[in-house]
CSV table of C-alpha atoms in Angstrom, one decimal:
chain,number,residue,atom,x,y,z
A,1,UNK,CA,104.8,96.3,119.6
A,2,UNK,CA,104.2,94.9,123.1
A,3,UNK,CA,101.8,97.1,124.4
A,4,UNK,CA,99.7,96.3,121.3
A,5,UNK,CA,99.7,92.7,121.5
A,6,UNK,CA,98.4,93.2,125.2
A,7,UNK,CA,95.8,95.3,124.5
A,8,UNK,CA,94.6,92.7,121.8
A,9,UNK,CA,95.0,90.0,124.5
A,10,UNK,CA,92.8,92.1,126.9
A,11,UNK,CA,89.6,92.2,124.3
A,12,UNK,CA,90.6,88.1,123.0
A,13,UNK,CA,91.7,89.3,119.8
A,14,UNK,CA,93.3,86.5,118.1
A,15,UNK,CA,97.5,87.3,118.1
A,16,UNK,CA,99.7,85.1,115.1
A,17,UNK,CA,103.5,86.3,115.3
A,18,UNK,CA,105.2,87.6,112.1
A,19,UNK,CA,108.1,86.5,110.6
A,20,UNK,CA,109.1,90.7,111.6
A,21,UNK,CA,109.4,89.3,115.4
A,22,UNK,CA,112.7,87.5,114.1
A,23,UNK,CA,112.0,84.3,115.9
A,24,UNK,CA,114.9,82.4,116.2
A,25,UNK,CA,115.2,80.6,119.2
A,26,UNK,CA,113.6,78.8,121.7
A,27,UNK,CA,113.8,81.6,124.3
A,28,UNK,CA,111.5,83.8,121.9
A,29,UNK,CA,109.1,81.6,121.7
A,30,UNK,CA,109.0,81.0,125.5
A,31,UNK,CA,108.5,84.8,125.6
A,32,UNK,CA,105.6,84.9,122.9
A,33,UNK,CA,103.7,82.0,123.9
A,34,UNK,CA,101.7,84.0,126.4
A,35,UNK,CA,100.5,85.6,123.0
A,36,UNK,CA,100.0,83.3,120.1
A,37,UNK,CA,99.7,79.6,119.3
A,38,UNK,CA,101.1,79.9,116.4
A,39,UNK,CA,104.4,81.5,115.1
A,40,UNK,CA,106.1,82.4,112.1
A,41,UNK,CA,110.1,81.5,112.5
A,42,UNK,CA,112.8,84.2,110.7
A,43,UNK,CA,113.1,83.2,107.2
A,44,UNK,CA,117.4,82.7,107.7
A,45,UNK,CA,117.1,79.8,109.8
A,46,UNK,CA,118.0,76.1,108.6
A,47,UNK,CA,116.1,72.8,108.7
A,48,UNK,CA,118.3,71.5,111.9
A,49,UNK,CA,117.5,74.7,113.6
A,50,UNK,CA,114.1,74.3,113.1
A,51,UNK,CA,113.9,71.0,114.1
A,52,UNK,CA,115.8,72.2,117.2
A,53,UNK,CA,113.3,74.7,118.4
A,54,UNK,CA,110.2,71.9,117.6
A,55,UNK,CA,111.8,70.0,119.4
A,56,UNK,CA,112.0,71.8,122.3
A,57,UNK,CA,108.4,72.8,122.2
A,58,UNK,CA,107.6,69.5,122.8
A,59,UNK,CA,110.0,68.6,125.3
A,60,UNK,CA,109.3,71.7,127.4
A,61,UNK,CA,105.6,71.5,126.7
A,62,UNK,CA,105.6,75.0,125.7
A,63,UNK,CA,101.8,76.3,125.3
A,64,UNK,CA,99.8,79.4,123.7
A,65,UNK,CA,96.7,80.6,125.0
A,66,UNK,CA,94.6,77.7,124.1
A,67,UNK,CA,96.7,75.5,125.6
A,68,UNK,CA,97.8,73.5,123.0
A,69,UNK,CA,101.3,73.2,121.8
A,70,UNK,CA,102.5,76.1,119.9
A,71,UNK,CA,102.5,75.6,116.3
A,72,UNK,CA,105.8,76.8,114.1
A,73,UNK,CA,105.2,78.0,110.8
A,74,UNK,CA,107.2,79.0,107.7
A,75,UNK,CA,107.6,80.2,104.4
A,76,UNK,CA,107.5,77.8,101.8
A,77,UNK,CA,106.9,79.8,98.7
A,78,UNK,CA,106.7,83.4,97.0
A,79,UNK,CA,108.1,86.7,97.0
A,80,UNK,CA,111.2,87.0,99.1
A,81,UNK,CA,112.6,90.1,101.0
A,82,UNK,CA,116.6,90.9,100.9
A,83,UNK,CA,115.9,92.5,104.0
A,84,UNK,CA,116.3,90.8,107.4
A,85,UNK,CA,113.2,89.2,108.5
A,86,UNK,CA,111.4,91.6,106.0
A,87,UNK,CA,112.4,94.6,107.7
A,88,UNK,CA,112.8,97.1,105.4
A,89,UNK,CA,112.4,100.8,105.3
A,90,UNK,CA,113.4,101.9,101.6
A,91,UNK,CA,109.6,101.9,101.1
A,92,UNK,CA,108.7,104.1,103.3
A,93,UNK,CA,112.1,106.4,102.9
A,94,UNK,CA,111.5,106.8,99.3
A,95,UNK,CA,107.5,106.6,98.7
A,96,UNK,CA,106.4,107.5,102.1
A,97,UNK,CA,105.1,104.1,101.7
A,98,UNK,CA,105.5,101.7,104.8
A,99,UNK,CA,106.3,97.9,103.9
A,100,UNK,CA,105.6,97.5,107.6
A,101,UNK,CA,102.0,98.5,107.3
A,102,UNK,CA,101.6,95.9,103.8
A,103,UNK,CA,102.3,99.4,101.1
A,104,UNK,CA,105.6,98.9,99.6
A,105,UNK,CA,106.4,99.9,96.5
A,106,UNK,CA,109.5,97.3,96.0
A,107,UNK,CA,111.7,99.5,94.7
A,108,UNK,CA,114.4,96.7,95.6
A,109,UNK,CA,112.3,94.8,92.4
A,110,UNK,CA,114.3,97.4,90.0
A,111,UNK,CA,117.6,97.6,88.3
A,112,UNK,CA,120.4,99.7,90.0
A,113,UNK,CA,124.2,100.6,89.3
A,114,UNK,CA,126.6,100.9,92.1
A,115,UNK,CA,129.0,104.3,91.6
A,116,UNK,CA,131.4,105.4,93.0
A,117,UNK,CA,130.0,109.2,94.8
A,118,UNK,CA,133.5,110.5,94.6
A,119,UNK,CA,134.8,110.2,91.2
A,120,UNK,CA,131.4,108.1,89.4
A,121,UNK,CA,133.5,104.8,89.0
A,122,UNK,CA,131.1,102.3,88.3
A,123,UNK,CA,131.4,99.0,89.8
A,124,UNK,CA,131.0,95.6,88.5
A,125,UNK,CA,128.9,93.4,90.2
A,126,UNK,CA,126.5,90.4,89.0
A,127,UNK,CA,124.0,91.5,88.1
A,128,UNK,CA,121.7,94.8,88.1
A,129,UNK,CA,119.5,93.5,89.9
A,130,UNK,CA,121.2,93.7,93.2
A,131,UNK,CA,118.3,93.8,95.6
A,132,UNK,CA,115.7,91.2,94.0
A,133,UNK,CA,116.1,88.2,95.5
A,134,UNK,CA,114.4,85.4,93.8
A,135,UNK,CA,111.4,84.1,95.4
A,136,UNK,CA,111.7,80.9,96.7
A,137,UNK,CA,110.7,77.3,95.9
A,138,UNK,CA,110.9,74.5,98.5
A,139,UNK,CA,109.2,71.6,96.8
A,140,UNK,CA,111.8,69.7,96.5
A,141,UNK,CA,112.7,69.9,100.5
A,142,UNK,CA,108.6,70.2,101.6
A,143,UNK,CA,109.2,66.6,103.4
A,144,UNK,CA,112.3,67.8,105.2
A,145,UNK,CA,110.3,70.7,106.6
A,146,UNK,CA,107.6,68.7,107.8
A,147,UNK,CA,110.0,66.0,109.5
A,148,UNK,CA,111.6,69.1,111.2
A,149,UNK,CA,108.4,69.3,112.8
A,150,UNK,CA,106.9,72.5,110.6
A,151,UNK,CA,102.6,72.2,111.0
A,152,UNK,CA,101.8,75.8,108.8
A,153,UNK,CA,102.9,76.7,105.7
A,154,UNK,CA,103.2,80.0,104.2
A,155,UNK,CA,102.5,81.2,100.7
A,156,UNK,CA,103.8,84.9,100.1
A,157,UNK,CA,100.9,85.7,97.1
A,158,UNK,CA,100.1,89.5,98.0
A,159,UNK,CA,98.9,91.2,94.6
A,160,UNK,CA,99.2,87.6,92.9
A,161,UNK,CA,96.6,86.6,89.9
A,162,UNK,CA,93.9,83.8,90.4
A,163,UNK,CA,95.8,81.4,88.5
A,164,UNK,CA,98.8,81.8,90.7
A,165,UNK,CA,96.3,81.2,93.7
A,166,UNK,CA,94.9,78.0,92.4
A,167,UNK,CA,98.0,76.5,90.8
A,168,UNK,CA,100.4,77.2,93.8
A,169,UNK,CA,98.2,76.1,96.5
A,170,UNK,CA,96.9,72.8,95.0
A,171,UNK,CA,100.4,72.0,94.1
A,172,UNK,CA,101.6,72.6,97.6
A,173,UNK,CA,98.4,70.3,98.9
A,174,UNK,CA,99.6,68.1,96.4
A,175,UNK,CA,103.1,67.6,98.0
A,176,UNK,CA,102.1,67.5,101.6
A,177,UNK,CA,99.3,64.4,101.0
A,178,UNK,CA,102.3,62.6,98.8
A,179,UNK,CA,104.3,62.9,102.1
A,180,UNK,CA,101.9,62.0,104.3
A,181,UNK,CA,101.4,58.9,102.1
A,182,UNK,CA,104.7,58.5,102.0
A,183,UNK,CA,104.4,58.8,98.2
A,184,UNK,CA,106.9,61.6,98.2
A,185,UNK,CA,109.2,61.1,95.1
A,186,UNK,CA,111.6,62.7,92.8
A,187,UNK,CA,109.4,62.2,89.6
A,188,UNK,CA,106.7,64.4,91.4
A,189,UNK,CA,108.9,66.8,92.9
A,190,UNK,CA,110.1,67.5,88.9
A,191,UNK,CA,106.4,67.5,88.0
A,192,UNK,CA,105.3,70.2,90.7
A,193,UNK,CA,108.3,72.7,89.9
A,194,UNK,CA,107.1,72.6,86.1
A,195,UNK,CA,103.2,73.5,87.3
A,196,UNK,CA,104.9,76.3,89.5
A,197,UNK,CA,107.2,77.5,87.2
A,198,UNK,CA,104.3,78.0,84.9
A,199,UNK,CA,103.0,80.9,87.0
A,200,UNK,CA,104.4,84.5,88.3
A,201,UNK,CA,108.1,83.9,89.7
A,202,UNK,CA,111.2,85.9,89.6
A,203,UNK,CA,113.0,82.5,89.2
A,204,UNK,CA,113.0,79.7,92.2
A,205,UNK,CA,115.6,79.4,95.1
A,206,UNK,CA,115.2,77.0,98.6
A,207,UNK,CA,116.1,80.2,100.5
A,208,UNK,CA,118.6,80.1,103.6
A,209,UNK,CA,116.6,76.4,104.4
A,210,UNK,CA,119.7,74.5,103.2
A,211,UNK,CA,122.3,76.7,105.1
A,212,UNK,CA,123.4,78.7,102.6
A,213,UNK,CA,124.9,81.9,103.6
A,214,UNK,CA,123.9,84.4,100.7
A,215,UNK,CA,120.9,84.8,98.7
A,216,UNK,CA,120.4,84.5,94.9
A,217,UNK,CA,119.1,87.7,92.3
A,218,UNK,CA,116.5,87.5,89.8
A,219,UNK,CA,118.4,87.8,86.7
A,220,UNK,CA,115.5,90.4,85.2
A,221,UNK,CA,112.2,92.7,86.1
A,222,UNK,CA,109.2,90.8,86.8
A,223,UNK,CA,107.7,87.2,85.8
A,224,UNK,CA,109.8,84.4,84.5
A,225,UNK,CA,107.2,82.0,84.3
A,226,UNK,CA,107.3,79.8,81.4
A,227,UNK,CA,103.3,80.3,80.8
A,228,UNK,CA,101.4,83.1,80.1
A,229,UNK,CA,97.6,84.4,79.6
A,230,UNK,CA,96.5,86.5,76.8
A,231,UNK,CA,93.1,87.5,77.1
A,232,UNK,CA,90.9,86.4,74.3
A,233,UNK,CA,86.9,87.4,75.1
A,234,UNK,CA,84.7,86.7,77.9
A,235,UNK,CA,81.8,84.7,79.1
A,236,UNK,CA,78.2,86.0,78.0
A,237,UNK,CA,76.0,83.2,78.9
A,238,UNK,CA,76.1,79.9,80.2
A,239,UNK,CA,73.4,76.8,79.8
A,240,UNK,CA,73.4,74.7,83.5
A,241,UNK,CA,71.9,71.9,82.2
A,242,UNK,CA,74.6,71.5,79.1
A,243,UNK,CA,77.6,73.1,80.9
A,244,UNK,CA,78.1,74.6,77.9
A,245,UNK,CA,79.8,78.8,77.9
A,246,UNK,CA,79.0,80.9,75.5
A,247,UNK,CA,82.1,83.1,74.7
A,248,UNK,CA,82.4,86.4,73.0
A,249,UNK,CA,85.7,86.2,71.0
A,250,UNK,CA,87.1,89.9,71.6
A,251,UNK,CA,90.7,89.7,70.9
A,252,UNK,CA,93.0,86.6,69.2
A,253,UNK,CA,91.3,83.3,67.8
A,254,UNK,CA,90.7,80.0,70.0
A,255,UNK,CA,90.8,76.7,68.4
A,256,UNK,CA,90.2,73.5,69.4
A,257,UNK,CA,93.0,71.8,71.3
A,258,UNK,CA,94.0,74.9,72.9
A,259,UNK,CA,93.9,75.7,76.6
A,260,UNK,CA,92.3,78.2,78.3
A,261,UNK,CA,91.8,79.9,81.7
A,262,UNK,CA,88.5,81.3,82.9
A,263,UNK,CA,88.8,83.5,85.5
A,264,UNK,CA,86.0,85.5,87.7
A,265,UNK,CA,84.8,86.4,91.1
A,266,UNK,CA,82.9,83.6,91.9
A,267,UNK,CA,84.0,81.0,89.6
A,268,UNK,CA,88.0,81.6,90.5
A,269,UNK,CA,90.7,80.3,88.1
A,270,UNK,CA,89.3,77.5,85.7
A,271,UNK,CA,91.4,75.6,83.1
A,272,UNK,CA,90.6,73.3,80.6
A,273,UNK,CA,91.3,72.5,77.1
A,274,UNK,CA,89.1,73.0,74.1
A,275,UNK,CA,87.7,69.9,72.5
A,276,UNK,CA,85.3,71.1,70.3
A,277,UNK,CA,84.3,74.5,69.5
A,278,UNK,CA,80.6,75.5,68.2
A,279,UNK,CA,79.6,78.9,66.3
A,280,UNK,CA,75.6,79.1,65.7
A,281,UNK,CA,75.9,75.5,66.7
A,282,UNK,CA,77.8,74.3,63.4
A,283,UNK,CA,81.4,72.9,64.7
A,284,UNK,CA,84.6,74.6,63.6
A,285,UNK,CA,87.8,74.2,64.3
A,286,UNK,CA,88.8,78.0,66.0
A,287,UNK,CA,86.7,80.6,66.7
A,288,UNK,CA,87.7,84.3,65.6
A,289,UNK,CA,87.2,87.8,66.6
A,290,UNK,CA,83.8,89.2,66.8
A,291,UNK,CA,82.3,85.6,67.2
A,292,UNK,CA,80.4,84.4,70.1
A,293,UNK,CA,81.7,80.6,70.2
A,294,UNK,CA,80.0,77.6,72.7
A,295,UNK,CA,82.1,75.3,74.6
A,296,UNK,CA,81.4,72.7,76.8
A,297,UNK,CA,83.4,72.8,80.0
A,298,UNK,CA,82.8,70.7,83.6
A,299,UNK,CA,82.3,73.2,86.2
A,300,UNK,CA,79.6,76.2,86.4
A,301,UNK,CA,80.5,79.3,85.1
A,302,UNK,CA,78.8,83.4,85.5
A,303,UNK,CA,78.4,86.1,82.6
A,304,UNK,CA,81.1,88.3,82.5
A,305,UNK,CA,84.0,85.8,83.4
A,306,UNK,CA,87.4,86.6,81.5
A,307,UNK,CA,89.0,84.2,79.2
A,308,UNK,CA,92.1,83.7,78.6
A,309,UNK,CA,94.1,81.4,76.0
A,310,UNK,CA,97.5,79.8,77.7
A,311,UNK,CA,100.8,79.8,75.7
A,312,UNK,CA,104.2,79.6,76.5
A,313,UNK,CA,105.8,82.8,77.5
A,314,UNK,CA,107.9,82.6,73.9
A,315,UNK,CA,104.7,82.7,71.7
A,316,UNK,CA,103.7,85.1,69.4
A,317,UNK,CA,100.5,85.8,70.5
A,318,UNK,CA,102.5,86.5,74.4
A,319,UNK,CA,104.8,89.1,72.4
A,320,UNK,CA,102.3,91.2,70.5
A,321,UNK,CA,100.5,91.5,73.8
A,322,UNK,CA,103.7,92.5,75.5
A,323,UNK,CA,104.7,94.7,72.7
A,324,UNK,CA,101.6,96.4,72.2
């Protein structure tokens, strides 16, 4: 809306351009420039397009409001629209729910059949799934971006876990000081996609990025990430001086050698692995339910954090949690 971003340029709001404004060429940013430094390009462009329109920035020494060169943007990871340039309205038609306005309900995220309204034919197509794209995944092309001359990069994590915060993010960090090192390599690339794969994802695509013309479906509802949290007790004291936690064991056994997550308002998503496990300060080897266990960790942690023990999505203990 226009008359909106001029009204938040008369009072020196700050204005950043969403992928919604289906920037796709150079003209459009000409026009938006007078708006925003920094811009968020339509997610179905390529790599050479995007170099195109950097590019040209620089050539034409096109400027935003601070007049500084405007800076392109793009997706690099997460949740994925099937819409164009996210605009969809199925939301809003069917929940009263606006996707627009950051409420959708993704009902594109469940499993449909496609019939035939005459005479109920049902037709075969891939999968049922037909409107869940997988999210994407552009580690392995992160240094192709950035040659293209990309300066912001976008996480989609709306609704996302702490864990999925952390592990994404530092991975992506990861990737961008490897190529600015020029330590950029196919050993770490394989390295990053297991971390990511261990959090929420509807299975990984490089989106449009490479040219391709069609997207790809998830092949099920929700998370396939390989690793999962099962919640196991939380924090009910912690000693400073020791960095030692005091756990309340409230649910399945932890044992030494196993890892685990800590996760709370202040102290974010923690990970470490059990090395030695203490119940009124006599060593064991796994602490049970109704215990209150001390383990020594390295970073400061607040009464009332959750814990929770990591497994691989095919465990037992993931199952009777899912199950129950």
């Amino acid at each position: 809306d226009i008359s909106v971003m001029e009204y938040a340029k008369s009072k020196d709001v700050e204005i950043h351009i969403s992928t919604q404004c289906n920037i796709t060429n150079i003209e459009a940013i000409r026009f938006y420039s007078r708006y925003a430094d920094v811009m968020v390009l339509a997610r179905e462009l390529n790599i050479a397009q995007m170099g195109t329109i950097t590019r040209a920035i620089r050539e034409q020494n096109i400027t935003g409001p601070s007049g500084n060169l405007v800076q392109i943007e793009v997706f690099v990871h997460g949740a994925l629209c099937m819409a164009v340039s996210g605009k969809c309205y199925i939301s809003l038609d069917n929940f009263n729910a606006s996707a627009n306005r950051g409420a959708c309900q993704q009902p594109c995220r469940r499993a449909y059949t496609v019939k035939d309204a005459d005479n109920q034919i049902e037709l075969e197509i891939d999968n049922k799934y037909i409107m869940s794209p997988k999210d994407l995944m552009t580690i392995p092309i992160i240094d192709r971006l950035l040659d293209a001359g990309v300066t912001v990069l976008k996480i989609e994590g709306r609704g996302r876990s702490a864990e999925y915060v952390k592990t994404v993010t530092k991975t992506y960090q990861e990737a961008v000081k490897a190529w600015q090192n020029n330590q950029f390599s196919k050993e770490k690339i394989e390295k990053w996609t297991a971390e990511l794969n261990k959090v929420y994802n509807r299975g990984f695509w490089g989106g449009y990025y490479l040219g391709e013309r069609t997207g790809e479906w998830s092949e099920r509802y929700g998370s396939q990430a390989s690793q999962k949290k099962v919640y196991v007790g939380k924090v009910v004291n912690f000693f400073n001086q020791l960095k030692v936690a005091e756990i309340k064991i409230e649910t399945h056994a932890v044992k030494t050698g196993d890892t685990i997550l800590i996760i709370g308002p202040t102290t974010g998503a923690y990970e470490t692995q059990v090395n030695e496990i203490r119940v009124e300060l006599n060593q064991v080897e796994k602490a049970v339910k109704g215990e209150n266990c001390s383990i020594a960790v390295d970073e400061t942690l607040r009464r009332g954090d959750k814990v929770y023990l990591l497994v691989n999505a095919g465990h037992k203990l993931f199952q009777v949690q899912q199950n129950g």
